[in-house]
CSV table of C-alpha atoms in Angstrom, one decimal:
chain,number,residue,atom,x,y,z
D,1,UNK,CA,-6.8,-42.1,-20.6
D,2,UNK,CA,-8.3,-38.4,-21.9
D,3,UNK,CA,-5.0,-38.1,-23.8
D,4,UNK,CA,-4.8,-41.7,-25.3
D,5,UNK,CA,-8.9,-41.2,-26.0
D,6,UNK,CA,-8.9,-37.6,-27.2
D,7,UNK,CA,-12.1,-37.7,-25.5
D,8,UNK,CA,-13.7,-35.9,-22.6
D,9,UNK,CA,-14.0,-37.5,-19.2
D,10,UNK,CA,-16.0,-36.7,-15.4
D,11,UNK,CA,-13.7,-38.2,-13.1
D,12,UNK,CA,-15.6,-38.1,-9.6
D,13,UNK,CA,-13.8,-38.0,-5.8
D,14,UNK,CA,-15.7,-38.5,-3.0
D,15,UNK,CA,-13.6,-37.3,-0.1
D,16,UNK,CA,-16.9,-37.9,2.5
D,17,UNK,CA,-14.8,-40.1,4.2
D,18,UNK,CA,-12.5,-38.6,6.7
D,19,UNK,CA,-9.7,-40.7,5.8
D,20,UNK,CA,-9.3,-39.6,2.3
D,21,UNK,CA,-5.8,-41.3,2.2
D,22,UNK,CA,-6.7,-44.2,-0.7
D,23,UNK,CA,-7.5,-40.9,-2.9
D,24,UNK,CA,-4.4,-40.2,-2.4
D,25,UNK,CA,-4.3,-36.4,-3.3
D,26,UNK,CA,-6.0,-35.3,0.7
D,27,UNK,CA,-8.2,-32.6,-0.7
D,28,UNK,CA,-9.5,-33.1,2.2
D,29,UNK,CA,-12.7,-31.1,1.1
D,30,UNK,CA,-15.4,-33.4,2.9
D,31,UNK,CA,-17.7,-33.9,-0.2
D,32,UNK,CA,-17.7,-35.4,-3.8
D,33,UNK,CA,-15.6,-33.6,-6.4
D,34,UNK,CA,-16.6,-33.8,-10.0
D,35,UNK,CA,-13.6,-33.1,-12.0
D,36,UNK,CA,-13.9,-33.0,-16.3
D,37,UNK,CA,-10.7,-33.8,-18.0
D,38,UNK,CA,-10.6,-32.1,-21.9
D,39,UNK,CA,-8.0,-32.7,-24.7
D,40,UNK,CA,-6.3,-30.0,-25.8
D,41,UNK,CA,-6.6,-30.4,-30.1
D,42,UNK,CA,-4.2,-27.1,-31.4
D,43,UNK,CA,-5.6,-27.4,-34.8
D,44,UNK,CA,-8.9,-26.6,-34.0
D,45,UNK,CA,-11.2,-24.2,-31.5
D,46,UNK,CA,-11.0,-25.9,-28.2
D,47,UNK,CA,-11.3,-24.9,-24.4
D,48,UNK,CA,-7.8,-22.7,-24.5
D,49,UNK,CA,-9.6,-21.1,-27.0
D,50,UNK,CA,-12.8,-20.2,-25.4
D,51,UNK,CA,-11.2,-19.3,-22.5
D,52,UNK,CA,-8.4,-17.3,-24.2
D,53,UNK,CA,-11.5,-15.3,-25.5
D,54,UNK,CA,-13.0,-15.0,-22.1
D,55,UNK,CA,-9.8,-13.3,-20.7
D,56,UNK,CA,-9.3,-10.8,-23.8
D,57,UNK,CA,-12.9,-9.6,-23.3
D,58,UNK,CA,-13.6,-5.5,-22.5
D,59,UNK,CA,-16.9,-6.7,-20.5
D,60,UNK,CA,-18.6,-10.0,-19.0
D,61,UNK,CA,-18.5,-13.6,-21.0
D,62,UNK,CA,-20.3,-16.3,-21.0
D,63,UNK,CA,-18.8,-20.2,-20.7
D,64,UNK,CA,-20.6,-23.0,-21.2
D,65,UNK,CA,-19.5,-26.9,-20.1
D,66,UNK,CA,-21.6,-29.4,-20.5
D,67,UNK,CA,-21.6,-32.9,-18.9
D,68,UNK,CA,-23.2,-36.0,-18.1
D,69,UNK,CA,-23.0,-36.7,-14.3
D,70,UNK,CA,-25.2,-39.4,-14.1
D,71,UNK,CA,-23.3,-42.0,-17.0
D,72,UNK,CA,-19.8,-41.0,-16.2
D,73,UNK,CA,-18.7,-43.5,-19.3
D,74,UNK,CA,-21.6,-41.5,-21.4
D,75,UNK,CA,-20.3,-39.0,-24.2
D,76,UNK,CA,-18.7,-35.6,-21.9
D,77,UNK,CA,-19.3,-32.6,-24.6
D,78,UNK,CA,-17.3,-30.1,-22.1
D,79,UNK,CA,-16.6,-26.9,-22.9
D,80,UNK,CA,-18.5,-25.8,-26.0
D,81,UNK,CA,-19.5,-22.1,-26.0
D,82,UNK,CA,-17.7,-18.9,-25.5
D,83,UNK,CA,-19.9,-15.7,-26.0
D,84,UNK,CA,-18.1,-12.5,-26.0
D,85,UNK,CA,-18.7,-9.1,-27.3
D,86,UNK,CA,-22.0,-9.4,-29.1
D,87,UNK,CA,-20.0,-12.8,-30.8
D,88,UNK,CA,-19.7,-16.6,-30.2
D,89,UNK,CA,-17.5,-19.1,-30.2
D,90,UNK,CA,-18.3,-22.7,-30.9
D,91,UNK,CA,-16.3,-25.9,-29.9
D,92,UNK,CA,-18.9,-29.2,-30.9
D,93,UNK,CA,-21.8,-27.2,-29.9
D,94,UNK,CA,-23.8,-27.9,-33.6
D,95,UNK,CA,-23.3,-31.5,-32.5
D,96,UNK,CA,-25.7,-31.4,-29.7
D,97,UNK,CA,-29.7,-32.0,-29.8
D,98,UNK,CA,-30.2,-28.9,-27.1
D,99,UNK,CA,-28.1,-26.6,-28.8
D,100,UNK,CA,-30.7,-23.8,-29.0
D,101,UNK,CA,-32.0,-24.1,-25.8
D,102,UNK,CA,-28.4,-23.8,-24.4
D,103,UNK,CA,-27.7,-20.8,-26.8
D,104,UNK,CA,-30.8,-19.1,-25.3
D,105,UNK,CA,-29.8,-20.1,-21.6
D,106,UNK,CA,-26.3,-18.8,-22.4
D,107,UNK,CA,-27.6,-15.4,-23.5
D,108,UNK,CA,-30.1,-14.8,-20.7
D,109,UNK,CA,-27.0,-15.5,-18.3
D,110,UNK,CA,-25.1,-12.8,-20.5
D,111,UNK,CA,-28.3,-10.9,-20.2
D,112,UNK,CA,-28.7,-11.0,-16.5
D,113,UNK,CA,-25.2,-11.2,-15.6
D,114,UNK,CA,-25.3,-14.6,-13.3
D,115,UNK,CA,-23.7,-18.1,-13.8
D,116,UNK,CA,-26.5,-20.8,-13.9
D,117,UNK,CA,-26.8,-24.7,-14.1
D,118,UNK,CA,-29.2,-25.6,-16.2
D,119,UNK,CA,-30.3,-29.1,-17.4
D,120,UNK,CA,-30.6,-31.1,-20.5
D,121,UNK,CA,-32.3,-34.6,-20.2
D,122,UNK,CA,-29.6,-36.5,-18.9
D,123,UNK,CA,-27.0,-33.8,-18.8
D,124,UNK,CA,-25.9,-30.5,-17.2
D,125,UNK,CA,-24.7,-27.4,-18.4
D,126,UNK,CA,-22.3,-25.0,-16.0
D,127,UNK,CA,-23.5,-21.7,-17.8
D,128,UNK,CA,-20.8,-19.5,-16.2
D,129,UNK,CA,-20.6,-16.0,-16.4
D,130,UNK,CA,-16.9,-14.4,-16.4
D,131,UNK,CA,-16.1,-11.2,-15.0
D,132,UNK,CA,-14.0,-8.8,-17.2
D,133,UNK,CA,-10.7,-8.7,-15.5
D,134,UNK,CA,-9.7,-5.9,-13.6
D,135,UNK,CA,-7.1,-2.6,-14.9
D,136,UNK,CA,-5.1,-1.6,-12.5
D,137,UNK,CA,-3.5,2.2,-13.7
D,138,UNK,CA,-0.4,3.0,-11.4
D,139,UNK,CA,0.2,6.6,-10.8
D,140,UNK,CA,3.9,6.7,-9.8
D,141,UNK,CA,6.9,4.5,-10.5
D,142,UNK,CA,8.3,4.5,-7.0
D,143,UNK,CA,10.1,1.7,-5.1
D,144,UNK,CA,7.1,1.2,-3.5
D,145,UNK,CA,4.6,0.1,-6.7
D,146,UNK,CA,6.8,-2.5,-7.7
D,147,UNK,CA,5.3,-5.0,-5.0
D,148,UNK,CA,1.7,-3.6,-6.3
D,149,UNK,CA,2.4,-4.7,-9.7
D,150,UNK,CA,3.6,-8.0,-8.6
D,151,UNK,CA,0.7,-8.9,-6.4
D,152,UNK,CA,-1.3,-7.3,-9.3
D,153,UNK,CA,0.7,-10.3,-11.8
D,154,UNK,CA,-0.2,-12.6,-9.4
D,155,UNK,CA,-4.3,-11.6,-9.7
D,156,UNK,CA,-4.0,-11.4,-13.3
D,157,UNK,CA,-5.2,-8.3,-13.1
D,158,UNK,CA,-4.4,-6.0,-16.4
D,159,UNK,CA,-1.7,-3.3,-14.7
D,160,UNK,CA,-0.2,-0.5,-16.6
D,161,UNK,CA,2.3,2.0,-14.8
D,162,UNK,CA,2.7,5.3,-15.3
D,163,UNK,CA,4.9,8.3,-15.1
D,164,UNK,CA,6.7,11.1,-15.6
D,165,UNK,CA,10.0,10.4,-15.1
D,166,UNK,CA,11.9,7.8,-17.7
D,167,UNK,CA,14.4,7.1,-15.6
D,168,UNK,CA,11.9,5.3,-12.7
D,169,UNK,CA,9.3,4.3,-15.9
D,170,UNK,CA,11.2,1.2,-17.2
D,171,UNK,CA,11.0,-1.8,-18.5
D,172,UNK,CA,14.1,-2.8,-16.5
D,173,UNK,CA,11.9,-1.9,-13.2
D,174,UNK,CA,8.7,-3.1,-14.3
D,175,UNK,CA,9.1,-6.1,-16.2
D,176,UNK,CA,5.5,-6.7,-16.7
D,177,UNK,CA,3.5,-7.3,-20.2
D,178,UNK,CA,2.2,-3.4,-20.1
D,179,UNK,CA,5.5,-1.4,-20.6
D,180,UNK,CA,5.3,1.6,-18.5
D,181,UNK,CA,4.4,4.6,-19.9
D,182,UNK,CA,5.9,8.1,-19.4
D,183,UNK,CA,3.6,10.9,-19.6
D,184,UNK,CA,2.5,14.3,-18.4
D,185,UNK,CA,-0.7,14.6,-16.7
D,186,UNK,CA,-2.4,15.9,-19.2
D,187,UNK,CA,-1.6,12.7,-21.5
D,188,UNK,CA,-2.1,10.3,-19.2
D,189,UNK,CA,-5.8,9.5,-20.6
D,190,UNK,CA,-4.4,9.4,-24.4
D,191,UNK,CA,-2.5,6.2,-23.1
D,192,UNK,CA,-5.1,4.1,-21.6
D,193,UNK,CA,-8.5,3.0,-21.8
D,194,UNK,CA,-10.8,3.1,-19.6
D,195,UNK,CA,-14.2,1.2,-18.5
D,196,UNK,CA,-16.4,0.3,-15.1
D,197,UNK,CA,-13.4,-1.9,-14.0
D,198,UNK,CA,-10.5,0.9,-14.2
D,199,UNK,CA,-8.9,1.1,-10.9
D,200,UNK,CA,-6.4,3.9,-10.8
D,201,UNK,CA,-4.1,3.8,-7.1
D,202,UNK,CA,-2.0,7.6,-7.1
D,203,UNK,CA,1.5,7.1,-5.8
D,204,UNK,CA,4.1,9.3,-7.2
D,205,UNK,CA,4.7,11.3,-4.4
D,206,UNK,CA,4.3,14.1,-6.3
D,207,UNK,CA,1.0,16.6,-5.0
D,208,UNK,CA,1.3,18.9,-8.3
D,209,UNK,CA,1.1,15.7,-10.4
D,210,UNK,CA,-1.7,13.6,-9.1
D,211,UNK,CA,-3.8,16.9,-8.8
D,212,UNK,CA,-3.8,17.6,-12.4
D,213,UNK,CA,-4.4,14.2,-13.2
D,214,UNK,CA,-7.7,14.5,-10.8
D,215,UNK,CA,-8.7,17.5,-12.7
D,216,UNK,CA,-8.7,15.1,-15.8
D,217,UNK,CA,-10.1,11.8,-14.3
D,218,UNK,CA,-12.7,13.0,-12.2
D,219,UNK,CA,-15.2,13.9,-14.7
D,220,UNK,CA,-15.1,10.3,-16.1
D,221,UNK,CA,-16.1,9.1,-12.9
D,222,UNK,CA,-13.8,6.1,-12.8
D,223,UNK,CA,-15.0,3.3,-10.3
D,224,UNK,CA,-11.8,3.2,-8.1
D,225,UNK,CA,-9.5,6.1,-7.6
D,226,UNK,CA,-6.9,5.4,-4.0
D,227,UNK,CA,-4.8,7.9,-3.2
D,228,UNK,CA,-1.9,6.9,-1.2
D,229,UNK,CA,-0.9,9.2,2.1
D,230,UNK,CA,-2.7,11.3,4.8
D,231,UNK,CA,-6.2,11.8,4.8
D,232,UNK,CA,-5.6,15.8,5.2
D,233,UNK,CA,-3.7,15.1,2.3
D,234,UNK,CA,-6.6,14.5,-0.2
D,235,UNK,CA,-8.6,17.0,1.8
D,236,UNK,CA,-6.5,19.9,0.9
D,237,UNK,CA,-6.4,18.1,-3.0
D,238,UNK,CA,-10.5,18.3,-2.9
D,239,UNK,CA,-10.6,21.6,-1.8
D,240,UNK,CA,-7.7,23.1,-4.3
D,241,UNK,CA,-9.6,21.8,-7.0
D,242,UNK,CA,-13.3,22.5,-6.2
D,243,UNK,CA,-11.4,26.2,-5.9
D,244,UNK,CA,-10.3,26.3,-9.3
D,245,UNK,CA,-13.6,25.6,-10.8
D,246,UNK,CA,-13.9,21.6,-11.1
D,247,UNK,CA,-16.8,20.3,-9.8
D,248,UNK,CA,-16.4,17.7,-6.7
D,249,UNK,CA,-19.8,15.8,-6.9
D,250,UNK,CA,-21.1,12.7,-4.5
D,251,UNK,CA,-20.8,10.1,-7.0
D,252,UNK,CA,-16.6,11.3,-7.1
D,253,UNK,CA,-16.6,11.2,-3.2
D,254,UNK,CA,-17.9,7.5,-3.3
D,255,UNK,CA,-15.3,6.6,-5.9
D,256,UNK,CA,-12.0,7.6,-4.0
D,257,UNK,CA,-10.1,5.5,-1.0
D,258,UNK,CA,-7.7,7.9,0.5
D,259,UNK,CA,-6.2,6.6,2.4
D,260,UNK,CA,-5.8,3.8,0.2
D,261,UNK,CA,-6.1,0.5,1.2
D,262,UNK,CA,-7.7,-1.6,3.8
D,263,UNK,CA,-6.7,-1.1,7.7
D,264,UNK,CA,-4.3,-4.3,8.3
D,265,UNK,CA,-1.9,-2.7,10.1
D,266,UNK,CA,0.6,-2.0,6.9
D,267,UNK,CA,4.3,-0.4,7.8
D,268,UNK,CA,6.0,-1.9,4.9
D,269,UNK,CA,5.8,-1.3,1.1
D,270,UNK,CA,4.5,-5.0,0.4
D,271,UNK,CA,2.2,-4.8,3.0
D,272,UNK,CA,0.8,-1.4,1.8
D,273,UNK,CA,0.3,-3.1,-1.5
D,274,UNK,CA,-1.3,-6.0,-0.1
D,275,UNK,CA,-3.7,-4.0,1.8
D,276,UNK,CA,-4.6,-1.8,-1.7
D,277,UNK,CA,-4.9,-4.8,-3.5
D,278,UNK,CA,-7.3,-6.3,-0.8
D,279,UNK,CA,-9.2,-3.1,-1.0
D,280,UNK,CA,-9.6,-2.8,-5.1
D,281,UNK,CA,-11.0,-6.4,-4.9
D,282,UNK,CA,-13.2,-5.4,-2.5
D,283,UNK,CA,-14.6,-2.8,-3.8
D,284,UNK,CA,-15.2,-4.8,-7.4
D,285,UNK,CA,-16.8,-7.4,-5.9
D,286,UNK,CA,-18.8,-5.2,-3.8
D,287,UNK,CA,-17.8,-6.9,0.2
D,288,UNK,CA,-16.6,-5.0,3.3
D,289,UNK,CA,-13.2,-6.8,3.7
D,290,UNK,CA,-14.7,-8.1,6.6
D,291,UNK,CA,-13.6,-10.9,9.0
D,292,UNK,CA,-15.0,-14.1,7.6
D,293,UNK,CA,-15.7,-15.7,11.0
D,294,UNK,CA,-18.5,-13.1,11.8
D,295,UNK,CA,-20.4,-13.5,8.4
D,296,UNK,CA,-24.1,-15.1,9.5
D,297,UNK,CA,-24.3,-16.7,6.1
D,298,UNK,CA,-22.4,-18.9,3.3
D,299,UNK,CA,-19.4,-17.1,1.8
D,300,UNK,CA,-20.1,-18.1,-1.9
D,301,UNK,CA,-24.2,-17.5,-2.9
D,302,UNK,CA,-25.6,-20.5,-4.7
């Protein structure tokens, strides 16, 4: 119907009943599902478009829908606002009687950081903000970072890999939309950039290597640094340095996982990657990574 209409539509399920097989999908949810269905028009700014924009963002977004779910036949506008980097993106939004109070409610959310629902006589607007997506810097082209950089694929995270050697820093290894990138230690930062969601995971196997690559990162104070292998390991790494002059400080303490990744009782290469990916996710969304059944409260604020 959306496609033969070209127009918006709020399709709602209510799955309160516990046979939910005339739906016939079994979400099997146990409450009432309000689902907007948009047109896709090529030719002009539409929600690929806003959310294309979202995605290619260096910080937070903002995305706006808006719809009536009182009058489900009533006019849907959808999505209709992107803001991103000090700019915005418009998709029918001059066309609506509230537009400036939904600009302003779209800025304080950029402002303050937190997705709202806000209201509009008879219709609501999902003011949602959008995390930047997170970079994931590979130190080490090893057998054992090709799982990491497909579980990274998978998150849609932003993964570059890196290292010294051109014969393990491929294309034909990594076949991922960031080509890997073979440098020195000492170049490593002339090839990427780097911002609050920067999560760099050493695994080259190499201790010469990843120690003068700390010497450069630490002083940026990256969010995220795991360092795969033995604890005494790093010890000795953070004591060689802080020897030759670079300064370890608290904030740097706070910022590295070594060992890397989350105790799940890894052996094997995927499960080592799953267990730093759980960790990095963690740590960006600031939770323990502990067991669900023991939380007191809801998992998702309101």
């Amino acid at each position: 119907m959306v496609i033969l209409q070209q127009e918006p539509l709020l399709v709602t399920y209510d799955t309160m009943d516990d046979d939910d097989a005339k739906l016939g999908v079994g979400l099997g949810c146990n409450g009432i599902i309000h689902i907007l269905i948009e047109p896709i028009n090529d030719r002009q700014t539409n929600p690929i478009t806003l959310l294309k924009a979202a995605i290619a963002s260096n910080g937070y977004s903002i995305l706006v829908t808006v719809f009536n779910i009182h009058d489900r036949k009533a006019s849907q506008p959808g999505s209709c606002l992107c803001l991103v980097n000090g700019n915005s993106i418009h998709n029918g939004l001059d066309d609506l009687a509230y537009r400036t109070e939904l600009l302003e409610d779209a800025i304080n959310a950029l402002n303050t950081q937190r997705s709202a629902i806000t209201t509009y006589e008879s219709f609501t607007a999902f003011v949602e903000c959008v995390k930047p997506l997170i970079s994931l810097v590979i130190l080490g082209a090893g057998n054992d970072a090709i799982p990491l950089t497909r579980i990274s694929a998978i998150l849609g995270w932003n993964t570059t890999v890196i290292d010294g050697r051109p014969n393990y820093a491929n294309s034909e290894r990594f076949p991922s939309p960031n080509k890997p990138v073979v440098a020195k230690p000492e170049k490593i930062l002339d090839n990427i950039k780097i911002n609050k969601w920067t999560a760099f995971v050493l695994m080259t196997h190499n201790y010469n290597y990843e120690i003068a690559f700390l010497q450069e990162i630490l002083p940026l104070h990256p969010s995220y640094i795991g360092v795969l292998g033995p604890k005494n390991k790093l010890e000795r790494m953070l004591d060689e340095l802080e020897s030759n002059g670079t300064t370890i400080t608290e904030r740097n303490l706070h910022t590295i996982y070594g060992p890397v990744g989350l105790d799940i009782g890894s052996e094997t290469s995927e499960e080592i990657a799953l267990s730093i990916a759980a960790e990095i996710k963690a740590v960006f969304s600031e939770r323990n990574g502990h067991f669900l059944k023991y939380k007191n409260n809801v998992i998702h604020s309101a």
